[in-house]
Structures are given as C-alpha cells and as structure tokens.
Tab-separated table of C-alpha atoms in Angstrom:
chain	number	residue	atom	x	y	z
E	1	MET	CA	14.848	122.854	191.447
E	2	THR	CA	16.795	120.853	188.914
E	3	GLY	CA	15.331	119.215	185.852
E	4	PRO	CA	13.673	120.583	182.717
E	5	THR	CA	11.364	123.581	182.794
E	6	VAL	CA	8.024	124.215	181.099
E	7	VAL	CA	6.201	127.546	181.069
E	8	PHE	CA	2.451	127.760	180.486
E	9	VAL	CA	1.588	131.296	179.460
E	10	TRP	CA	-1.674	132.878	178.411
E	11	ARG	CA	-3.777	135.962	179.132
E	12	ARG	CA	-6.382	134.186	181.258
E	13	THR	CA	-6.110	133.405	184.953
E	14	PRO	CA	-3.675	130.711	186.085
E	15	PRO	CA	-4.913	127.769	188.173
E	16	PRO	CA	-6.975	127.178	190.194
E	17	LEU	CA	-9.685	129.421	188.702
E	18	LEU	CA	-11.438	127.147	186.206
E	19	ILE	CA	-13.837	128.762	183.742
E	20	GLY	CA	-14.050	126.162	180.994
E	21	GLY	CA	-12.472	123.154	179.379
E	22	ALA	CA	-9.270	124.921	178.312
E	23	GLU	CA	-8.476	125.856	181.911
E	24	VAL	CA	-9.091	122.317	183.167
E	25	SER	CA	-7.024	120.706	180.409
E	26	GLN	CA	-4.045	122.987	180.908
E	27	GLN	CA	-4.071	122.616	184.695
E	28	LEU	CA	-4.123	118.811	184.434
E	29	LEU	CA	-1.216	118.825	181.987
E	30	ALA	CA	0.767	121.245	184.164
E	31	GLU	CA	0.291	118.935	187.140
E	32	GLU	CA	1.406	115.945	185.080
E	33	PHE	CA	4.638	117.798	184.288
E	34	VAL	CA	5.119	118.350	188.025
E	35	GLY	CA	4.657	114.650	188.656
E	36	ALA	CA	7.328	113.873	186.057
E	37	GLY	CA	9.857	116.067	187.865
E	38	TRP	CA	9.626	119.194	185.735
E	39	ARG	CA	9.790	122.726	187.067
E	40	VAL	CA	6.452	124.214	186.013
E	41	VAL	CA	5.669	127.931	185.837
E	42	TYR	CA	2.156	129.043	184.930
E	43	LEU	CA	1.924	132.714	183.935
E	44	GLY	CA	-1.422	134.380	183.434
E	45	SER	CA	-3.317	137.533	184.254
E	46	HIS	CA	-5.711	138.560	186.997
E	47	GLU	CA	-7.550	140.741	184.469
E	48	ALA	CA	-9.920	139.143	181.951
E	49	PRO	CA	-8.500	139.371	178.425
E	50	TRP	CA	-11.925	139.884	176.838
E	51	ASN	CA	-12.939	143.001	178.770
E	52	GLY	CA	-10.189	143.821	181.283
E	53	SER	CA	-12.421	143.110	184.278
E	54	ALA	CA	-10.623	142.436	187.549
E	55	GLN	CA	-10.336	138.784	188.596
E	56	ILE	CA	-7.937	139.376	191.471
E	57	GLY	CA	-10.692	139.376	194.086
E	58	HIS	CA	-11.960	135.994	192.905
E	59	LEU	CA	-8.395	134.685	192.875
E	60	ARG	CA	-7.672	135.841	196.433
E	61	ALA	CA	-10.961	134.424	197.695
E	62	HIS	CA	-10.344	131.051	196.079
E	63	LEU	CA	-6.813	130.795	197.411
E	64	ARG	CA	-7.974	131.815	200.869
E	65	ALA	CA	-10.774	129.227	200.799
E	66	HIS	CA	-8.244	126.506	200.027
E	67	GLY	CA	-5.703	127.621	202.622
E	68	THR	CA	-3.171	128.623	199.971
E	69	VAL	CA	-0.606	131.282	200.919
E	70	TRP	CA	0.219	133.869	198.273
E	71	GLU	CA	2.548	136.799	197.855
E	72	GLU	CA	1.365	140.021	196.300
E	73	ALA	CA	3.585	142.910	195.292
E	74	ASP	CA	3.558	145.584	192.590
E	75	GLY	CA	0.399	144.171	191.027
E	76	GLU	CA	1.687	140.589	190.776
E	77	VAL	CA	0.288	137.608	192.683
E	78	ARG	CA	2.514	134.549	193.238
E	79	TYR	CA	1.590	131.220	194.828
E	80	ARG	CA	1.976	127.469	194.375
E	81	TRP	CA	-0.898	125.204	193.398
E	82	ASN	CA	-0.378	121.428	193.349
E	83	GLY	CA	3.314	121.944	192.721
E	84	VAL	CA	2.834	124.504	189.945
E	85	SER	CA	4.457	127.923	190.420
E	86	CYS	CA	1.663	130.336	189.470
E	87	ARG	CA	1.980	134.018	188.630
E	88	ALA	CA	-0.836	136.443	187.815
E	89	VAL	CA	-0.020	139.915	186.472
E	90	PRO	CA	-1.942	142.768	184.836
E	91	GLN	CA	-2.670	142.288	181.133
E	92	ASP	CA	-0.207	144.947	180.050
E	93	ARG	CA	2.639	143.113	181.798
E	94	VAL	CA	2.199	139.593	180.432
E	95	GLU	CA	4.754	140.013	177.619
E	96	ALA	CA	7.344	141.735	179.801
E	97	THR	CA	7.022	139.049	182.478
E	98	LEU	CA	7.372	136.321	179.848
E	99	LYS	CA	10.519	137.977	178.510
E	100	ARG	CA	12.086	137.858	181.966
E	101	LEU	CA	11.017	134.246	182.426
E	102	LEU	CA	12.588	133.248	179.126
E	103	THR	CA	15.895	134.759	180.261
E	104	GLU	CA	15.830	133.615	183.870
E	105	ALA	CA	14.210	130.159	183.630
E	106	ARG	CA	15.391	129.212	180.123
E	107	PRO	CA	12.395	126.918	179.629
E	108	ASP	CA	12.698	123.823	177.498
E	109	LEU	CA	9.066	124.198	176.445
E	110	VAL	CA	6.549	127.051	176.331
E	111	MET	CA	2.853	126.274	175.946
E	112	THR	CA	0.402	129.001	175.017
E	113	SER	CA	-3.162	129.400	173.777
E	114	GLN	CA	-6.266	131.531	173.418
E	115	GLU	CA	-6.485	135.337	173.402
E	116	ARG	CA	-3.638	137.010	171.465
E	117	ALA	CA	-1.410	133.991	172.005
E	118	ALA	CA	0.361	134.563	168.673
E	119	ASP	CA	2.416	137.351	170.260
E	120	LEU	CA	3.426	135.078	173.126
E	121	ALA	CA	4.373	132.226	170.789
E	122	ALA	CA	6.461	134.511	168.590
E	123	LEU	CA	8.219	135.921	171.658
E	124	ALA	CA	9.192	132.469	172.949
E	125	ARG	CA	9.998	130.736	169.672
E	126	PRO	CA	13.613	131.917	169.245
E	127	SER	CA	14.716	130.447	172.578
E	128	SER	CA	12.334	127.555	173.400
E	129	ARG	CA	10.251	124.862	171.829
E	130	VAL	CA	6.741	126.285	171.577
E	131	ALA	CA	3.396	124.501	171.522
E	132	GLY	CA	0.212	126.323	170.568
E	133	TRP	CA	-2.794	124.535	172.038
E	134	LEU	CA	-5.869	124.713	169.783
E	135	HIS	CA	-8.792	124.338	172.180
E	136	SER	CA	-11.447	125.205	169.586
E	137	VAL	CA	-11.953	126.234	165.959
E	138	SER	CA	-12.692	129.856	166.860
E	139	ALA	CA	-10.493	132.648	165.527
E	140	ASN	CA	-9.568	133.327	169.135
E	141	SER	CA	-8.072	129.857	169.498
E	142	MET	CA	-6.651	129.437	165.995
E	143	GLY	CA	-4.937	132.830	166.245
E	144	VAL	CA	-1.921	131.283	167.993
E	145	LEU	CA	-0.923	129.781	164.637
E	146	HIS	CA	0.130	133.254	163.444
E	147	GLY	CA	2.915	133.102	166.025
E	148	ARG	CA	4.282	129.996	164.266
E	149	PRO	CA	4.588	127.619	167.200
E	150	HIS	CA	6.716	124.576	166.504
E	151	VAL	CA	3.739	122.292	167.144
E	152	ALA	CA	0.006	122.967	167.146
E	153	LEU	CA	-1.793	120.663	169.587
E	154	ALA	CA	-5.277	120.129	168.143
E	155	THR	CA	-7.737	118.967	170.763
E	156	SER	CA	-9.538	116.649	168.304
E	157	GLU	CA	-9.431	115.336	164.749
E	158	PHE	CA	-12.134	117.874	163.955
E	159	VAL	CA	-9.952	120.756	165.155
E	160	ALA	CA	-6.887	119.403	163.335
E	161	GLY	CA	-8.878	119.362	160.115
E	162	ARG	CA	-9.637	123.068	160.495
E	163	ALA	CA	-6.112	124.158	161.428
E	164	GLN	CA	-4.311	126.080	158.692
E	165	THR	CA	-0.713	125.829	159.821
E	166	HIS	CA	2.414	127.415	158.424
E	167	ALA	CA	5.067	125.233	156.827
E	168	ASN	CA	7.192	125.309	159.978
E	169	THR	CA	4.332	124.345	162.328
E	170	LYS	CA	3.333	120.702	162.726
E	171	ALA	CA	-0.259	119.970	163.746
E	172	VAL	CA	-0.921	116.871	165.839
E	173	VAL	CA	-4.078	115.568	167.477
E	174	PHE	CA	-3.725	115.834	171.245
E	175	TYR	CA	-6.869	114.844	173.093
E	176	PRO	CA	-7.331	116.646	176.417
E	177	PRO	CA	-5.921	115.140	179.619
E	178	PHE	CA	-8.447	113.537	181.947
E	179	ALA	CA	-8.299	112.450	185.568
E	180	PRO	CA	-9.907	109.235	186.808
E	181	ALA	CA	-13.577	109.466	187.735
E	182	GLU	CA	-14.146	111.176	191.061
E	183	GLY	CA	-15.728	109.209	193.862
E	184	ALA	CA	-19.374	109.997	194.330
E	185	GLY	CA	-19.217	111.700	197.714
E	186	PRO	CA	-21.874	113.891	199.322
E	187	LEU	CA	-23.342	116.569	197.079
E	188	LEU	CA	-23.603	119.792	198.999
E	189	ALA	CA	-26.001	121.500	196.609
E	190	ALA	CA	-29.553	121.293	197.951
E	191	GLY	CA	-31.969	119.065	196.116
E	192	LEU	CA	-29.624	116.223	195.114
E	193	GLY	CA	-28.985	113.666	197.784
E	194	THR	CA	-26.232	111.075	197.932
E	195	ALA	CA	-28.531	108.250	196.980
E	196	GLY	CA	-27.946	108.834	193.281
E	197	ARG	CA	-30.431	107.216	190.931
E	198	SER	CA	-33.583	105.770	192.416
E	199	PRO	CA	-34.670	102.406	190.989
E	200	GLY	CA	-37.897	102.691	189.045
E	201	SER	CA	-37.897	106.476	188.845
E	202	PRO	CA	-37.328	108.384	185.604
E	203	GLY	CA	-33.614	108.780	184.978
E	204	GLY	CA	-32.017	112.119	185.724
E	205	VAL	CA	-30.994	114.196	182.713
E	206	LEU	CA	-27.949	116.445	183.040
E	207	MET	CA	-26.777	119.479	181.091
E	208	VAL	CA	-23.764	121.647	181.822
E	209	ASN	CA	-23.502	125.273	180.674
E	210	PRO	CA	-27.102	125.968	179.587
E	211	ILE	CA	-26.538	129.050	177.459
E	212	PRO	CA	-27.857	129.853	173.944
E	213	ALA	CA	-24.770	128.687	172.034
E	214	LYS	CA	-24.861	125.374	173.875
E	215	GLY	CA	-28.512	124.693	173.037
E	216	ALA	CA	-30.576	126.467	175.689
E	217	ALA	CA	-33.516	126.977	173.309
E	218	LEU	CA	-33.819	123.240	172.656
E	219	LEU	CA	-33.390	122.562	176.367
E	220	HIS	CA	-36.401	124.719	177.206
E	221	GLN	CA	-38.552	122.654	174.837
E	222	LEU	CA	-37.330	119.362	176.280
E	223	ILE	CA	-37.982	120.474	179.862
E	224	ARG	CA	-41.515	121.605	179.049
E	225	ARG	CA	-42.433	118.495	177.064
E	226	LEU	CA	-40.955	115.999	179.518
E	227	PRO	CA	-42.442	117.099	182.861
E	228	ALA	CA	-41.830	113.687	184.461
E	229	ARG	CA	-38.101	113.876	183.827
E	230	ARG	CA	-35.770	115.434	186.372
E	231	PHE	CA	-33.313	117.847	184.707
E	232	THR	CA	-30.161	118.921	186.516
E	233	LEU	CA	-28.553	122.041	185.048
E	234	VAL	CA	-25.055	123.140	186.067
E	235	GLU	CA	-23.987	126.756	185.700
E	236	GLY	CA	-21.255	127.247	183.098
E	237	TRP	CA	-19.804	130.369	181.556
E	238	TRP	CA	-22.406	132.616	183.177
E	239	ASP	CA	-25.444	132.324	185.430
E	240	THR	CA	-28.686	131.591	183.532
E	241	ALA	CA	-30.587	130.319	186.577
E	242	SER	CA	-33.366	132.887	186.170
E	243	GLU	CA	-34.312	131.288	182.846
E	244	PHE	CA	-34.770	127.772	184.252
E	245	THR	CA	-35.483	127.673	187.979
E	246	ALA	CA	-39.221	128.284	187.575
E	247	TYR	CA	-39.626	124.832	186.039
E	248	PRO	CA	-40.731	122.333	188.716
E	249	ASN	CA	-38.657	119.538	187.137
E	250	VAL	CA	-35.367	121.479	187.081
E	251	HIS	CA	-32.678	121.461	189.726
E	252	TRP	CA	-30.105	124.219	189.300
E	253	VAL	CA	-26.520	123.727	190.516
E	254	PRO	CA	-24.202	126.764	190.743
E	255	ARG	CA	-20.791	126.402	189.155
E	256	THR	CA	-18.883	123.634	190.918
E	257	TYR	CA	-15.611	121.754	190.600
E	258	ALA	CA	-17.101	118.661	192.272
E	259	MET	CA	-18.904	117.051	189.349
E	260	GLY	CA	-18.515	113.425	190.430
E	261	PRO	CA	-21.648	113.273	192.614
E	262	ILE	CA	-23.641	115.071	189.912
E	263	TYR	CA	-22.722	112.495	187.287
E	264	ALA	CA	-23.574	109.756	189.793
E	265	ALA	CA	-27.055	111.222	190.325
E	266	ASN	CA	-27.946	111.241	186.603
E	267	ASP	CA	-27.978	108.665	183.864
E	268	LEU	CA	-27.978	110.772	180.703
E	269	LEU	CA	-26.020	113.830	179.552
E	270	LEU	CA	-27.309	116.330	177.000
E	271	VAL	CA	-24.889	118.255	174.770
E	272	PRO	CA	-27.240	120.043	172.320
E	273	SER	CA	-24.753	122.656	171.090
E	274	GLN	CA	-25.641	124.917	168.202
E	275	VAL	CA	-21.966	125.787	167.747
E	276	GLU	CA	-19.099	123.606	166.571
E	277	ASP	CA	-17.662	122.454	169.877
E	278	ALA	CA	-14.159	121.053	169.584
E	279	PHE	CA	-14.222	118.055	171.942
E	280	PRO	CA	-16.371	118.715	175.015
E	281	ARG	CA	-14.662	117.508	178.192
E	282	VAL	CA	-18.023	116.905	179.850
E	283	ILE	CA	-18.784	114.044	177.432
E	284	VAL	CA	-15.677	112.103	178.428
E	285	GLU	CA	-16.045	112.951	182.117
E	286	ALA	CA	-19.633	111.683	182.062
E	287	GLY	CA	-18.506	108.592	180.183
E	288	LEU	CA	-15.946	107.814	182.887
E	289	HIS	CA	-18.910	107.640	185.278
E	290	GLY	CA	-20.869	105.384	182.912
E	291	VAL	CA	-23.184	108.178	181.768
E	292	PRO	CA	-23.937	108.227	178.002
E	293	THR	CA	-24.548	111.360	175.952
E	294	ILE	CA	-27.189	112.567	173.558
E	295	GLY	CA	-25.170	115.038	171.539
E	296	SER	CA	-25.501	117.478	168.701
E	297	SER	CA	-24.060	116.639	165.299
E	298	ARG	CA	-21.978	119.833	165.411
E	299	GLY	CA	-18.188	119.954	165.316
E	300	GLY	CA	-16.218	117.436	167.346
E	301	ILE	CA	-19.145	116.275	169.493
E	302	PRO	CA	-19.646	113.014	167.531
E	303	GLU	CA	-15.903	112.348	167.867
E	304	ALA	CA	-16.169	112.629	171.645
E	305	VAL	CA	-19.375	110.572	171.915
E	306	ARG	CA	-18.377	107.799	169.474
E	307	ASP	CA	-20.612	104.806	170.268
E	308	GLY	CA	-21.276	105.870	173.853
E	309	GLY	CA	-24.430	107.764	173.050
E	310	VAL	CA	-26.753	109.135	170.378
E	311	ILE	CA	-26.020	111.892	167.844
E	312	LEU	CA	-28.861	114.070	166.568
E	313	HIS	CA	-29.288	117.303	164.655
E	314	PRO	CA	-29.723	120.117	167.200
E	315	ASP	CA	-32.996	121.222	165.575
E	316	ASP	CA	-34.660	117.774	165.665
E	317	VAL	CA	-36.758	118.328	168.785
E	318	ASP	CA	-38.848	115.171	168.363
E	319	GLY	CA	-35.693	113.115	167.891
E	320	TRP	CA	-34.261	114.428	171.165
E	321	LEU	CA	-37.507	113.706	173.007
E	322	GLN	CA	-37.598	110.153	171.696
E	323	ALA	CA	-33.925	109.555	172.485
E	324	ILE	CA	-34.326	110.749	176.086
E	325	ASP	CA	-37.263	108.375	176.551
E	326	SER	CA	-35.824	105.361	174.766
E	327	ALA	CA	-32.016	105.485	175.061
E	328	ASP	CA	-30.479	102.291	176.456
E	329	ARG	CA	-28.771	103.879	179.453
E	330	THR	CA	-27.092	100.667	180.573
E	331	GLY	CA	-25.672	99.557	177.242
E	332	LEU	CA	-24.688	103.022	176.062
E	333	GLY	CA	-23.257	103.831	179.476
E	334	ALA	CA	-20.989	100.789	179.345
E	335	ARG	CA	-19.760	101.784	175.895
E	336	ALA	CA	-19.281	105.380	177.049
E	337	ARG	CA	-17.112	104.196	179.936
E	338	ALA	CA	-15.075	101.926	177.660
E	339	GLY	CA	-14.546	104.721	175.155
E	340	ALA	CA	-13.564	107.278	177.783
E	341	ALA	CA	-11.154	105.097	179.768
E	342	PRO	CA	-8.217	105.293	177.297
E	343	LEU	CA	-8.222	109.092	177.590
E	344	VAL	CA	-7.139	108.782	181.231
E	345	ARG	CA	-3.521	108.292	180.246
E	346	PRO	CA	-0.033	109.787	180.557
E	347	CYS	CA	0.094	112.689	178.090
E	348	LEU	CA	3.813	113.542	178.161
E	349	PRO	CA	4.750	110.610	175.871
E	350	GLU	CA	2.485	112.150	173.232
E	351	LEU	CA	4.345	115.456	173.550
E	352	ALA	CA	7.608	113.548	173.164
E	353	ALA	CA	6.285	111.820	170.037
E	354	ALA	CA	5.384	115.261	168.665
E	355	GLY	CA	8.988	116.402	169.144
E	356	LEU	CA	8.237	118.910	171.877
E	357	ILE	CA	10.128	117.248	174.738
E	358	PRO	CA	12.813	114.527	174.944
E	359	ALA	CA	11.471	111.006	175.430
E	360	ALA	CA	13.521	110.632	178.617
E	361	ALA	CA	11.852	113.718	180.095
E	362	ALA	CA	8.381	112.277	179.498
E	363	ALA	CA	8.811	109.498	182.015
E	364	GLY	CA	10.072	111.526	184.959
C-alpha cells in the first residue's frame, strides 16, 4: 500500500479487545488514519502488561465470533480489523518487533502510551515522529514522557496541566475521538427492553464500571436510599456483579460494546469517581445520546461534563440523592448533547496542527 504509515505500539492488546477508554480512543484514531489513506499497523501484546496473564484465548474467541481470519505463527497473531493491520506478540518481543517495523515500514508517525511506553518512544524517536498519548494522570500513563516523545497528547486540559514535559516535548490538548451516537437497536441483555424510557416512570440511572475507585461505595448508598429508582450498572474493568445484583432495583449488564441501547434506556448517568479521572469517555458518549451526567468534582470530570450535568463532591451523599431526584433531565440533556457534538470531529487536522503529520496527509 502506498501513502504514509503510522504505527500504534503499546504493551496492551491491539484492537478489537476493548478494556477501557484508552483502547477505544486509540482504535477510533487508527481507523480514522485508515479512512484518510494511511497504512496503519497496530502492534500490541497478547499478554497483559500488568501481570503477564494470557489474553490470546480471548483474542482468538473475539476474532472467531466476528468472522475475522487470523494467522498465528511462532507466538505472533496477525489479522486485519477495520483496515488496521494488527499484530499481537508476547511481552518480551514487543521491542524487537517494533525495531523490525521501524526498519521495514519506515513509519512517518509512531504513537505509544501506557505501560513502559517510555522505552518504545525512545526506540522510535531517532527515525520517526513520536506521539506519547497521556490517557490519565497516573504514573503509568505519564511515564511515556521519559522517552521524550516529540509531542505529548494530553486527553484534557486537566491532564495537560499535570504533564511535566522535557524541553524537547510539546504538550497539546487532544480530546479523545468519538463516533456518532449509535442507533438504539434491540438490547440483548435480559431486563432492558427496546422501549427505552417509559413516560411517567422514574428515570433510569446508569453507571458504568462500578468499582471502588469509581465510586462504588457511594453507589451502594444511592441504590439503598432510592428504592423507586431503576439503576443499570454496566461491568467495567472487572466483574462486581455479586456486590449489586441482590438489590431489587438494580439491573446488571455484563461488559458490552453496544452501549447505544443502554444510553437510550436511561436518562441520567452517574460518574461518582473517587479518583482523578482524566476525561471519561462515557460522559461524552452519554451526552451524544442526550443523557446528562451527575459527576464527581475530581480531575477532568467537570471538564467533560461542562454545563451538561451537575458536579458534586463525591462524599456529599445527600447532594447526590437530591440531584438524582431533581435534575432537569430534558434541559441538561439538551446541553449535554450540544456540548458533546463538537467532539465528533476529524482528529487528524489536530495532529497536523501539533506538527506530528503534514497538513496534506490529514485530509486523505
């Protein structure tokens, strides 16, 4: 294939296995490069970088379920996903595979992030433009800065304010890519029909990733004290169903990529994080469906909510209860949609403005 080349490289799985916001953001950007005529290679690992656990079985099963053909030899899995050339190797072969890619593909741009990305950035910097994507303010995410990428892409103003860059690294705010709102088709999970919100009934309240860091303790209090409210909880980083399914007003949804019908069936999103989230994708995705957010005052959450919701301290239980009961769903939902819409945009021009790619290559 002719045209410029971009390599996405990190130590997590390549698409289509989506664990969190970083995976979704990078896959969407990779697919935008494809649409602009770039050759896109996405290198990752089929072993988890945090504990070395095998992900190859999950990867095979997901590819098989989607009718995707793959090649597997000498511990490496290769396949194409939405035009992206994906490669998954063992953790101890990520650097060696990147070295070969740098020689063979001569990429115009290398994008890297997350676990031990500094080594990958430093390896690519002599021969390619390098972007380090700062998905959060954790040491794990900020560590890529030690590899001195040419540009640090901060996922929010909040993250940019925390980034301590070297003199030869430029930090720019680069909000995550977003796709248009999904159509509200049938929801396969039992308990939520396709009818969506029922007139006159209490509005559905949604939370994604109900784990302690994301505010599970507050959530328990809200569920108990608002028995007439229907709460829909969507599995996130790990399965906490056993903690919530005994409540009669809770519907549990296993991890899913089809969030459109779930947003359509609820009229309020809760983001009660105790930690400093960078810029939660779920807030914007809900906003694109006209769903406002009650969010914690931590980190970049207020930046994502703006005027499309309510911001409260995560320990103000009474404030959260009152907001759930009294929030103007219609007015806030309209403002949430208006605030989210501009984030569904072409992202390559922003990379061109940051000096990472030529302006001509941003248009395809």
